[in-house]
mmCIF file of C-alpha atoms and ligand atoms in Angstrom:
data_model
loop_
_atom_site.group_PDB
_atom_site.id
_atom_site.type_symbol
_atom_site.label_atom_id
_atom_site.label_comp_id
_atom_site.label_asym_id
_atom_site.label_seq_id
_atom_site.Cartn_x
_atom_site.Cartn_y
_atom_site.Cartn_z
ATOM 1 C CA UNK A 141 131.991 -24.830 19.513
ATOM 2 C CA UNK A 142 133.718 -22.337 22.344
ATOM 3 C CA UNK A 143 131.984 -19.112 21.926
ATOM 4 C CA UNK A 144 134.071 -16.030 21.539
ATOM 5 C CA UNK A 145 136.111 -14.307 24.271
ATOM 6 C CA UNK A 146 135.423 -11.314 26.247
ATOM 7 C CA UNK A 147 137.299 -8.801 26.244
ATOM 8 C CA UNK A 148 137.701 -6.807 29.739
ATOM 9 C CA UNK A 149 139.523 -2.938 30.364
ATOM 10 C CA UNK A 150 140.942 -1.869 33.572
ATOM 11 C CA UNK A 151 141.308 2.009 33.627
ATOM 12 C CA UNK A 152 142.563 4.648 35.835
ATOM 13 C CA UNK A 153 145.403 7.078 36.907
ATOM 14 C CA UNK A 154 148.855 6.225 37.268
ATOM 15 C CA UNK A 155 149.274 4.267 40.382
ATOM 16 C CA UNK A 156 145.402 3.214 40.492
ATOM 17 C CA UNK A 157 146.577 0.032 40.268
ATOM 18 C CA UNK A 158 145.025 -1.390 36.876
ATOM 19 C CA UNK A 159 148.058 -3.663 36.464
ATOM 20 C CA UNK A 160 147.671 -5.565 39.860
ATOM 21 C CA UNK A 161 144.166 -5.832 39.559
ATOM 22 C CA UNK A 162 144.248 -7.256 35.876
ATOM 23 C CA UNK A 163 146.609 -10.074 37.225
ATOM 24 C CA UNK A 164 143.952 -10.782 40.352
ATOM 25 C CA UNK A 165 141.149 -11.232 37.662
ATOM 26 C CA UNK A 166 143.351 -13.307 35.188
ATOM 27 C CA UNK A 167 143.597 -15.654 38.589
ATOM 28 C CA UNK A 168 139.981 -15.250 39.281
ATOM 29 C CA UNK A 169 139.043 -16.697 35.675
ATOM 30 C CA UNK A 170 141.304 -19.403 35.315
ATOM 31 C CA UNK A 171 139.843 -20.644 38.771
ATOM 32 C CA UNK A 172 136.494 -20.568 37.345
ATOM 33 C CA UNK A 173 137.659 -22.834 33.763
ATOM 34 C CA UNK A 174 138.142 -19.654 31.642
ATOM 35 C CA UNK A 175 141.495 -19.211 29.594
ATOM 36 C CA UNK A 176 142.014 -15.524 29.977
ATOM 37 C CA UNK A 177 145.540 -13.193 29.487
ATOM 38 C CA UNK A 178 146.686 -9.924 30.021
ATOM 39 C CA UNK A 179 147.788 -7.449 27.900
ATOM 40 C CA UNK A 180 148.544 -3.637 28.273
ATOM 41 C CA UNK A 181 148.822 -0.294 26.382
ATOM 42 C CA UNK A 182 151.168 0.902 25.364
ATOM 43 C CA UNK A 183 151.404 -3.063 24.087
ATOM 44 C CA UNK A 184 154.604 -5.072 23.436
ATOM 45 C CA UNK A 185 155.019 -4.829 19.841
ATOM 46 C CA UNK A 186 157.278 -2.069 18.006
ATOM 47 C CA UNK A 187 154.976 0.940 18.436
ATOM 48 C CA UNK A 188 154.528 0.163 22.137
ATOM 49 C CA UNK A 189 158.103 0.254 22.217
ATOM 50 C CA UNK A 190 158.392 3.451 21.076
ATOM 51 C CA UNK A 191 155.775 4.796 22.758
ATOM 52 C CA UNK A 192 157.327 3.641 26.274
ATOM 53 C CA UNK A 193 160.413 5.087 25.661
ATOM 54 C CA UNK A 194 159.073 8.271 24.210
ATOM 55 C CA UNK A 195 157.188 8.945 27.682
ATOM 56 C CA UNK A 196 160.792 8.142 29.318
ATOM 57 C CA UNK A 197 162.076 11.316 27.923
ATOM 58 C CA UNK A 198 164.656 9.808 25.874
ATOM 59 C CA UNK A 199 163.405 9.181 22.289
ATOM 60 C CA UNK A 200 166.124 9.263 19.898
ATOM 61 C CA UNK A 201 164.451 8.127 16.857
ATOM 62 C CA UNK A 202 165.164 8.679 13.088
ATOM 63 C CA UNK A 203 161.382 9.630 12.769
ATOM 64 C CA UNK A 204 161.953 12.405 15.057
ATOM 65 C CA UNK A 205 162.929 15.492 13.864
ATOM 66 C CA UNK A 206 164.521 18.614 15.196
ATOM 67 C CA UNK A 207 164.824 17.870 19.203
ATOM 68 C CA UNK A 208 163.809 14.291 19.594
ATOM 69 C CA UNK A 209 160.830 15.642 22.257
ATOM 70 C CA UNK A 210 156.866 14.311 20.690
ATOM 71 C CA UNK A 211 154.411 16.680 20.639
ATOM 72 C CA UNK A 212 150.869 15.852 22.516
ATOM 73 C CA UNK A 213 149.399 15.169 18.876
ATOM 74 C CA UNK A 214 152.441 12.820 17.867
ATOM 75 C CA UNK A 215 152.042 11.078 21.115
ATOM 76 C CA UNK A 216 148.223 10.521 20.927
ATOM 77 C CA UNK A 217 148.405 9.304 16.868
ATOM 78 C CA UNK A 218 151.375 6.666 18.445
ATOM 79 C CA UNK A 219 148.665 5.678 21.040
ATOM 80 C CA UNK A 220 145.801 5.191 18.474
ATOM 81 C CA UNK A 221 148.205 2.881 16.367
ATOM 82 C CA UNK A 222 149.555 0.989 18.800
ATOM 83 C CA UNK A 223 146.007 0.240 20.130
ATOM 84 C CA UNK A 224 144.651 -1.120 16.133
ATOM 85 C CA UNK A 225 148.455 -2.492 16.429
ATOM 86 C CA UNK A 226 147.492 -4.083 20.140
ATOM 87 C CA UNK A 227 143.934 -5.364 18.513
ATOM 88 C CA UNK A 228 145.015 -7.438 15.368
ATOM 89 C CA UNK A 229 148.079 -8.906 17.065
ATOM 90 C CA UNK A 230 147.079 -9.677 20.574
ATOM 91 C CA UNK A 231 143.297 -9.007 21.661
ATOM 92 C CA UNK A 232 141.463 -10.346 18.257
ATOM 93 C CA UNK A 233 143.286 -13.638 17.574
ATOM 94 C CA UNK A 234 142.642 -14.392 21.412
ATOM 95 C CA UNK A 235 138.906 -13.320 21.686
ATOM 96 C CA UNK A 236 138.379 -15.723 18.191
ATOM 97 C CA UNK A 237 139.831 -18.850 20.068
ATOM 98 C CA UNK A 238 137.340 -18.106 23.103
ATOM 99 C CA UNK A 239 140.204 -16.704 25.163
ATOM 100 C CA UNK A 240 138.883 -13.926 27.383
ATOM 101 C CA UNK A 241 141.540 -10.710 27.137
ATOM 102 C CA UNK A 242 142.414 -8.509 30.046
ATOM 103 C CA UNK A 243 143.685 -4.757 28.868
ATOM 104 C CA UNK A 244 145.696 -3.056 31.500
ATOM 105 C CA UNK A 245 144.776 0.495 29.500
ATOM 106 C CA UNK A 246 142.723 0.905 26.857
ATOM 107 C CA UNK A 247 141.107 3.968 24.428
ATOM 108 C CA UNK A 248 139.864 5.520 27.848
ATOM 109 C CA UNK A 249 143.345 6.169 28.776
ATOM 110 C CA UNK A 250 143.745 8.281 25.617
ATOM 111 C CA UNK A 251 140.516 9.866 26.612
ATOM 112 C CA UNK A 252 141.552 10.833 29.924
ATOM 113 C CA UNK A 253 145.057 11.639 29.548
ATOM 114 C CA UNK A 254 145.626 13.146 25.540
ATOM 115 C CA UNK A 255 142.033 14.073 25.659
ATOM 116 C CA UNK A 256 142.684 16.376 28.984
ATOM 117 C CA UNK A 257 145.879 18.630 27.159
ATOM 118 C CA UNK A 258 144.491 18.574 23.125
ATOM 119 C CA UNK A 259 141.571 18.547 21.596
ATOM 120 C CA UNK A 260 138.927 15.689 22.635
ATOM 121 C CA UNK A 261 137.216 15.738 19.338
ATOM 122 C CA UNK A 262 140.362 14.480 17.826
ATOM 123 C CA UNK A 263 141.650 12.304 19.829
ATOM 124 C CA UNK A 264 138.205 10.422 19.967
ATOM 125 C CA UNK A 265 138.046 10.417 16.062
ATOM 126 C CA UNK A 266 141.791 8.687 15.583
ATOM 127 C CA UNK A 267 140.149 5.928 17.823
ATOM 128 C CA UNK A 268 137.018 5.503 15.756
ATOM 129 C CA UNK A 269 138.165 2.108 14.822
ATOM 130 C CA UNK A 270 138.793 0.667 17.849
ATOM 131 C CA UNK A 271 136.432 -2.285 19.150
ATOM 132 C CA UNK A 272 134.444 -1.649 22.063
ATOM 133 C CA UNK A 273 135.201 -3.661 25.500
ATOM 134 C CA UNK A 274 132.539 -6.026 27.192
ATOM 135 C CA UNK A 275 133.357 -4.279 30.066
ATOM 136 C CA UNK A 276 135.617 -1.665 31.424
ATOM 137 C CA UNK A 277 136.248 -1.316 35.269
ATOM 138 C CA UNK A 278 137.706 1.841 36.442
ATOM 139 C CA UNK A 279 139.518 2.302 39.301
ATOM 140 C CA UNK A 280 139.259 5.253 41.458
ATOM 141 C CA UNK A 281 141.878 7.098 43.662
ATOM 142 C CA UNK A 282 142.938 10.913 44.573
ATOM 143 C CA UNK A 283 145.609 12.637 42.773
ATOM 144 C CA UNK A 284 147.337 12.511 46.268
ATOM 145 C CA UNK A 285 146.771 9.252 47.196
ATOM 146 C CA UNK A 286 147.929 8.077 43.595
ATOM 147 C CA UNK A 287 151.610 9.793 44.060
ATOM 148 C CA UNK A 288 152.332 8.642 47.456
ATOM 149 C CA UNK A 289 152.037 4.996 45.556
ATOM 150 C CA UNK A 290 154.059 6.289 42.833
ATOM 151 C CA UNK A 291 156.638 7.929 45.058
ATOM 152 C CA UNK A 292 156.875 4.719 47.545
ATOM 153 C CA UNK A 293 157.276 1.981 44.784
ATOM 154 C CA UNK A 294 158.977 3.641 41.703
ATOM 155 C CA UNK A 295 162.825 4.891 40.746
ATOM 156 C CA UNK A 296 161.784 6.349 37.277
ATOM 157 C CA UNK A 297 158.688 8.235 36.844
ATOM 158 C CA UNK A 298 156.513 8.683 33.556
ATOM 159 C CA UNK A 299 155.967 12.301 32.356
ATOM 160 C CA UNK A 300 152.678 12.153 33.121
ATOM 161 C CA UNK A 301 153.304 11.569 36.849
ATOM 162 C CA UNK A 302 153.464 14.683 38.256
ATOM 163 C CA UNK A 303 150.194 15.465 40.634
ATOM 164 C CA UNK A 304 149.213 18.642 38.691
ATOM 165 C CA UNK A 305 148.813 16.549 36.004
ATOM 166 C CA UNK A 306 147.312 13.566 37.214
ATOM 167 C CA UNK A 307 145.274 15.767 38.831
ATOM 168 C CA UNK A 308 144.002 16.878 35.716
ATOM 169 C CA UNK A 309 143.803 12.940 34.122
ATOM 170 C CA UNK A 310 141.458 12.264 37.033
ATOM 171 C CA UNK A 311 139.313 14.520 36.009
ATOM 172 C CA UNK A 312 139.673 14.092 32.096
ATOM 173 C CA UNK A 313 138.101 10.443 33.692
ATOM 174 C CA UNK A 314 135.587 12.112 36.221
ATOM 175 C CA UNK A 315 134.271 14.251 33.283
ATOM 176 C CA UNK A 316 134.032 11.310 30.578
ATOM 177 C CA UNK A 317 132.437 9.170 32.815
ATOM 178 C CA UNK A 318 129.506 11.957 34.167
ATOM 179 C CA UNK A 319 128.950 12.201 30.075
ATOM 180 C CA UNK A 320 129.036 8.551 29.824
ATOM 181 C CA UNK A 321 127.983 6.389 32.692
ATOM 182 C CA UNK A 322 127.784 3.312 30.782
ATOM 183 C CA UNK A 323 131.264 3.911 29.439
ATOM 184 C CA UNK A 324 132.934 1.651 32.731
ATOM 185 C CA UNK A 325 132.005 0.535 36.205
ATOM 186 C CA UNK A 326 133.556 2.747 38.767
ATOM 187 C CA UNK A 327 134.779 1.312 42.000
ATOM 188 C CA UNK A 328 136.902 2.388 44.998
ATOM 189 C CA UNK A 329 140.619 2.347 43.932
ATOM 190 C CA UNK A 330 142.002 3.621 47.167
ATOM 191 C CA UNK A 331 140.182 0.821 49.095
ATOM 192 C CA UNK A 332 142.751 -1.860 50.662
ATOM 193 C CA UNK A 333 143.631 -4.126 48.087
ATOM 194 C CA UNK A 334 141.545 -7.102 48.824
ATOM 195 C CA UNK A 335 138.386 -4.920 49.108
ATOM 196 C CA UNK A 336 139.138 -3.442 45.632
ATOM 197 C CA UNK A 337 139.878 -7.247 44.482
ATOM 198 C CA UNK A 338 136.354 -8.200 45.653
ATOM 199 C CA UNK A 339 134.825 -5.260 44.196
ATOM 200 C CA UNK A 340 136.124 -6.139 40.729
ATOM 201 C CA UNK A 341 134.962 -9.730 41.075
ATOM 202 C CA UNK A 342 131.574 -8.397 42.007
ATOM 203 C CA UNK A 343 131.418 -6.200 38.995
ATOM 204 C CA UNK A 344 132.539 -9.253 36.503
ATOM 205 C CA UNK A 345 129.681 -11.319 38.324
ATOM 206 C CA UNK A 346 127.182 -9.072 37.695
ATOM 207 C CA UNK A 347 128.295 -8.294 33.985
ATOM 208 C CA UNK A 348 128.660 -12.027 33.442
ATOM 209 C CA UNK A 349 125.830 -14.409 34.676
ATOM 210 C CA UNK A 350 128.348 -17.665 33.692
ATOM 211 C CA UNK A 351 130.483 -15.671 36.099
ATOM 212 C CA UNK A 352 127.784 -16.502 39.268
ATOM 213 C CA UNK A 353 128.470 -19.446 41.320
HETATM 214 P P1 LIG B 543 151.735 2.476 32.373
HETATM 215 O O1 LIG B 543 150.534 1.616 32.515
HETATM 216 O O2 LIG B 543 152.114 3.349 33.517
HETATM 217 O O3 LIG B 543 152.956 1.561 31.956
HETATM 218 P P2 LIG B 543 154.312 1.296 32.791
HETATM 219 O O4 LIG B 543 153.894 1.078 34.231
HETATM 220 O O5 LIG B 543 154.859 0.062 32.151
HETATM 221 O O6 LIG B 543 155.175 2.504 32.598
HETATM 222 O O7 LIG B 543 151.474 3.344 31.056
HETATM 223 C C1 LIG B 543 152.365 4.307 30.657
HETATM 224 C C2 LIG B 543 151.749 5.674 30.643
HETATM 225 O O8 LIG B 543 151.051 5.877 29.406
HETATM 226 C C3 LIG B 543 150.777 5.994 31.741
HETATM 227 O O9 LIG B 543 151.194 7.194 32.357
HETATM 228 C C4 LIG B 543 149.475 6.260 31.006
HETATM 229 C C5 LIG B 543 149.918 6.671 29.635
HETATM 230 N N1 LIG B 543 148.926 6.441 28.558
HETATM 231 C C6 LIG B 543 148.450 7.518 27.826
HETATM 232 O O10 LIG B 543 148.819 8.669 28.063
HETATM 233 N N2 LIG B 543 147.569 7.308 26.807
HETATM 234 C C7 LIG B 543 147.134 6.066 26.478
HETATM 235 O O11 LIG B 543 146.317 5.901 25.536
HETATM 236 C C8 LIG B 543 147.643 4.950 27.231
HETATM 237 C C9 LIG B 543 147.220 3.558 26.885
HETATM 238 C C10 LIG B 543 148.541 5.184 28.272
#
Protein backbone atom coordinates (compact mmCIF):
# COMPACT_ATOMS: atom_id res chain seq x y z
CA UNK A 1 0.00 0.00 0.00
CA UNK A 2 1.34 3.82 -0.89
CA UNK A 3 2.30 5.26 2.37
CA UNK A 4 0.93 8.61 3.29
CA UNK A 5 1.94 11.97 1.78
CA UNK A 6 4.13 14.61 3.06
CA UNK A 7 3.15 17.55 3.55
CA UNK A 8 5.79 20.51 2.77
CA UNK A 9 5.43 24.69 3.83
CA UNK A 10 7.15 27.38 2.03
CA UNK A 11 7.24 30.59 4.23
CA UNK A 12 8.39 34.07 4.02
CA UNK A 13 7.66 37.82 3.35
CA UNK A 14 5.76 39.12 0.61
CA UNK A 15 7.81 38.91 -2.46
CA UNK A 16 10.20 36.08 -0.92
CA UNK A 17 9.08 34.16 -3.50
CA UNK A 18 7.27 31.06 -1.75
CA UNK A 19 4.92 30.77 -4.74
CA UNK A 20 7.70 30.27 -7.45
CA UNK A 21 9.60 28.10 -5.42
CA UNK A 22 6.55 25.77 -4.48
CA UNK A 23 5.96 25.30 -8.32
CA UNK A 24 10.00 24.43 -8.82
CA UNK A 25 9.58 21.66 -6.09
CA UNK A 26 6.14 20.37 -7.41
CA UNK A 27 8.50 19.86 -10.78
CA UNK A 28 11.29 18.49 -8.77
CA UNK A 29 8.93 15.63 -7.28
CA UNK A 30 7.07 14.61 -10.12
CA UNK A 31 10.60 14.07 -11.82
CA UNK A 32 11.54 11.86 -9.09
CA UNK A 33 7.85 9.48 -9.36
CA UNK A 34 6.11 11.47 -6.55
CA UNK A 35 2.47 12.88 -7.18
CA UNK A 36 2.71 16.14 -5.35
CA UNK A 37 0.32 19.65 -5.69
CA UNK A 38 0.27 22.97 -4.58
CA UNK A 39 -1.90 24.73 -2.57
CA UNK A 40 -1.81 28.21 -0.81
CA UNK A 41 -3.23 30.29 2.11
CA UNK A 42 -5.39 32.11 2.01
CA UNK A 43 -6.81 28.73 0.03
CA UNK A 44 -9.43 28.64 -2.77
CA UNK A 45 -12.50 27.81 -1.01
CA UNK A 46 -15.13 30.51 0.35
CA UNK A 47 -13.17 31.76 3.37
CA UNK A 48 -10.04 32.20 1.24
CA UNK A 49 -12.17 34.20 -0.83
CA UNK A 50 -13.02 36.43 1.60
CA UNK A 51 -9.99 36.67 3.11
CA UNK A 52 -8.27 37.81 -0.32
CA UNK A 53 -10.54 40.36 -0.90
CA UNK A 54 -10.64 41.61 2.63
CA UNK A 55 -6.70 42.33 2.38
CA UNK A 56 -7.69 44.19 -1.07
CA UNK A 57 -9.35 46.84 0.89
CA UNK A 58 -12.65 46.33 -0.51
CA UNK A 59 -14.75 43.94 1.66
CA UNK A 60 -18.29 44.62 1.35
CA UNK A 61 -19.73 41.80 3.17
CA UNK A 62 -23.09 41.30 5.04
CA UNK A 63 -20.95 39.92 8.01
CA UNK A 64 -19.31 43.16 8.25
CA UNK A 65 -20.63 45.66 10.23
CA UNK A 66 -20.34 49.38 10.59
CA UNK A 67 -17.43 50.35 7.89
CA UNK A 68 -16.75 47.18 6.03
CA UNK A 69 -12.73 47.57 7.25
CA UNK A 70 -11.62 43.89 9.53
CA UNK A 71 -9.99 44.40 12.48
CA UNK A 72 -6.39 42.53 13.06
CA UNK A 73 -8.40 39.96 15.36
CA UNK A 74 -11.22 39.41 12.62
CA UNK A 75 -8.55 38.98 10.09
CA UNK A 76 -6.39 36.45 12.06
CA UNK A 77 -9.78 34.20 13.27
CA UNK A 78 -10.55 34.28 9.07
CA UNK A 79 -6.91 32.98 8.70
CA UNK A 80 -7.20 30.19 11.38
CA UNK A 81 -10.50 28.95 9.60
CA UNK A 82 -9.55 29.05 6.37
CA UNK A 83 -6.37 27.05 7.29
CA UNK A 84 -8.78 23.89 9.28
CA UNK A 85 -10.98 24.95 6.04
CA UNK A 86 -7.58 24.49 3.70
CA UNK A 87 -6.76 21.05 5.80
CA UNK A 88 -10.04 18.93 5.48
CA UNK A 89 -10.70 20.01 1.89
CA UNK A 90 -7.38 20.10 0.19
CA UNK A 91 -4.15 18.98 2.26
CA UNK A 92 -5.79 15.80 4.24
CA UNK A 93 -7.68 13.98 1.45
CA UNK A 94 -4.32 14.38 -0.62
CA UNK A 95 -1.74 13.33 2.10
CA UNK A 96 -4.33 9.98 2.68
CA UNK A 97 -3.96 8.98 -1.09
CA UNK A 98 0.00 9.28 -0.73
CA UNK A 99 -0.04 12.60 -2.57
CA UNK A 100 2.71 14.82 -1.19
CA UNK A 101 1.11 18.63 -0.59
CA UNK A 102 3.01 21.80 -1.21
CA UNK A 103 1.57 24.97 1.02
CA UNK A 104 2.52 28.27 -0.43
CA UNK A 105 1.76 29.83 3.37
CA UNK A 106 0.98 28.15 6.18
CA UNK A 107 0.28 28.82 10.29
CA UNK A 108 3.84 30.54 10.24
CA UNK A 109 2.47 33.21 8.14
CA UNK A 110 -0.11 33.97 10.86
CA UNK A 111 2.77 33.82 13.23
CA UNK A 112 4.80 36.27 11.54
CA UNK A 113 2.41 38.62 10.19
CA UNK A 114 -0.98 38.70 12.87
CA UNK A 115 1.38 37.55 15.49
CA UNK A 116 3.76 40.83 14.85
CA UNK A 117 0.52 43.64 15.34
CA UNK A 118 -1.80 41.46 18.19
CA UNK A 119 -1.21 39.36 20.66
CA UNK A 120 1.03 36.11 19.87
CA UNK A 121 -0.51 34.10 22.59
CA UNK A 122 -3.72 34.27 20.73
CA UNK A 123 -3.09 33.96 17.59
CA UNK A 124 -0.99 30.73 18.34
CA UNK A 125 -3.96 29.29 20.43
CA UNK A 126 -6.76 29.77 17.40
CA UNK A 127 -4.19 27.54 15.47
CA UNK A 128 -3.92 24.83 18.09
CA UNK A 129 -5.59 22.49 15.77
CA UNK A 130 -3.70 22.76 12.94
CA UNK A 131 -1.43 19.67 11.79
CA UNK A 132 2.12 20.12 11.86
CA UNK A 133 4.21 20.15 8.39
CA UNK A 134 7.01 17.50 7.58
CA UNK A 135 8.89 20.28 6.73
CA UNK A 136 8.75 23.97 6.36
CA UNK A 137 11.41 25.91 4.24
CA UNK A 138 11.66 29.53 4.78
CA UNK A 139 12.82 31.84 2.55
CA UNK A 140 14.88 34.73 3.45
CA UNK A 141 15.13 38.31 1.95
CA UNK A 142 15.46 42.14 3.27
CA UNK A 143 12.53 44.27 3.72
CA UNK A 144 14.20 46.30 0.84
CA UNK A 145 15.05 43.79 -1.36
CA UNK A 146 11.43 42.25 -0.93
CA UNK A 147 9.65 45.70 -2.23
CA UNK A 148 11.80 46.36 -5.12
CA UNK A 149 10.23 42.73 -6.27
CA UNK A 150 6.94 43.86 -5.24
CA UNK A 151 7.21 47.27 -6.85
CA UNK A 152 8.80 45.77 -10.29
CA UNK A 153 6.19 42.91 -10.83
CA UNK A 154 2.84 44.03 -9.20
CA UNK A 155 -0.19 46.71 -10.16
CA UNK A 156 -2.17 46.08 -6.86
CA UNK A 157 -0.48 45.75 -3.64
CA UNK A 158 -1.69 43.80 -0.41
CA UNK A 159 -2.05 45.90 2.81
CA UNK A 160 0.57 44.30 4.24
CA UNK A 161 3.07 45.47 1.59
CA UNK A 162 4.30 48.45 2.74
CA UNK A 163 8.23 48.15 3.92
CA UNK A 164 7.53 49.41 7.49
CA UNK A 165 5.52 46.65 7.78
CA UNK A 166 7.18 43.96 6.16
CA UNK A 167 9.86 45.14 7.91
CA UNK A 168 8.27 44.25 10.95
CA UNK A 169 6.86 40.55 9.40
CA UNK A 170 10.54 39.79 8.85
CA UNK A 171 11.22 40.04 12.05
CA UNK A 172 7.89 38.54 13.58
CA UNK A 173 9.86 35.44 11.38
CA UNK A 174 13.51 36.27 12.60
CA UNK A 175 12.16 36.21 16.22
CA UNK A 176 9.97 32.87 15.89
CA UNK A 177 12.56 31.15 14.33
CA UNK A 178 15.62 32.21 17.10
CA UNK A 179 12.76 30.69 19.68
CA UNK A 180 12.26 27.83 17.46
CA UNK A 181 15.01 26.59 15.24
CA UNK A 182 13.41 23.44 14.40
CA UNK A 183 10.26 25.29 13.43
CA UNK A 184 11.66 25.56 9.35
CA UNK A 185 14.88 25.41 7.41
CA UNK A 186 16.10 28.83 6.58
CA UNK A 187 17.79 29.49 3.30
CA UNK A 188 18.91 32.49 1.21
CA UNK A 189 15.79 34.06 -0.44
CA UNK A 190 17.57 36.90 -2.11
CA UNK A 191 20.00 34.43 -3.80
CA UNK A 192 19.47 34.26 -7.79
CA UNK A 193 16.74 32.09 -8.41
CA UNK A 194 18.40 28.93 -9.44
CA UNK A 195 20.71 29.04 -6.37
CA UNK A 196 17.63 29.38 -4.10
CA UNK A 197 16.00 26.43 -6.33
CA UNK A 198 19.02 24.23 -5.48
CA UNK A 199 19.02 25.19 -1.99
CA UNK A 200 15.44 24.00 -1.52
CA UNK A 201 16.17 20.72 -3.28
CA UNK A 202 19.08 20.28 -0.94
CA UNK A 203 16.96 20.85 2.08
CA UNK A 204 14.10 18.22 0.78
CA UNK A 205 17.15 15.74 0.21
CA UNK A 206 18.34 15.93 3.41
CA UNK A 207 14.80 15.84 5.15
CA UNK A 208 13.89 12.96 2.86
CA UNK A 209 16.43 10.04 2.38
CA UNK A 210 13.88 8.52 -0.63
CA UNK A 211 14.60 12.03 -1.86
CA UNK A 212 18.69 11.05 -2.43
CA UNK A 213 19.67 9.85 -5.74
P1 LIG B 1 -0.12 36.05 -0.92
O1 LIG B 1 0.67 34.80 -0.83
O2 LIG B 1 0.61 37.33 -1.18
O3 LIG B 1 -1.26 35.85 -2.00
P2 LIG B 1 -1.46 36.65 -3.38
O4 LIG B 1 -0.08 36.76 -4.01
O5 LIG B 1 -2.38 35.77 -4.15
O6 LIG B 1 -2.06 37.98 -3.03
O7 LIG B 1 -0.93 36.13 0.45
C1 LIG B 1 -1.73 37.21 0.74
C2 LIG B 1 -1.26 37.94 1.97
O8 LIG B 1 -1.79 37.30 3.14
C3 LIG B 1 0.22 38.05 2.18
O9 LIG B 1 0.53 39.41 2.37
C4 LIG B 1 0.46 37.31 3.48
C5 LIG B 1 -0.86 37.39 4.19
N1 LIG B 1 -1.11 36.31 5.17
C6 LIG B 1 -1.32 36.64 6.50
O10 LIG B 1 -1.28 37.81 6.89
N2 LIG B 1 -1.59 35.66 7.41
C7 LIG B 1 -1.67 34.35 7.05
O11 LIG B 1 -1.92 33.46 7.90
C8 LIG B 1 -1.47 34.02 5.66
C9 LIG B 1 -1.58 32.60 5.21
C10 LIG B 1 -1.19 35.03 4.75
Amino acid sequence: MKGRGRFLVLEGIDGAGTTTQAGYIQQWLEEHGIRAIVTREPSEGPIGATIRQALRGRLRLPVVAGSGELSSETIALLFAADRLDHIEAEIKPALQRGIWVISDRYVQSSIAYQGTLIDLGWVEEINRYSIAADLTLFLRIEAATAMQRIGSSRVQTDIFETRDLLERIAGGYDRYYAGNPEAAVILDGSAPLAEVSAAVCGALAQAFPELRQ
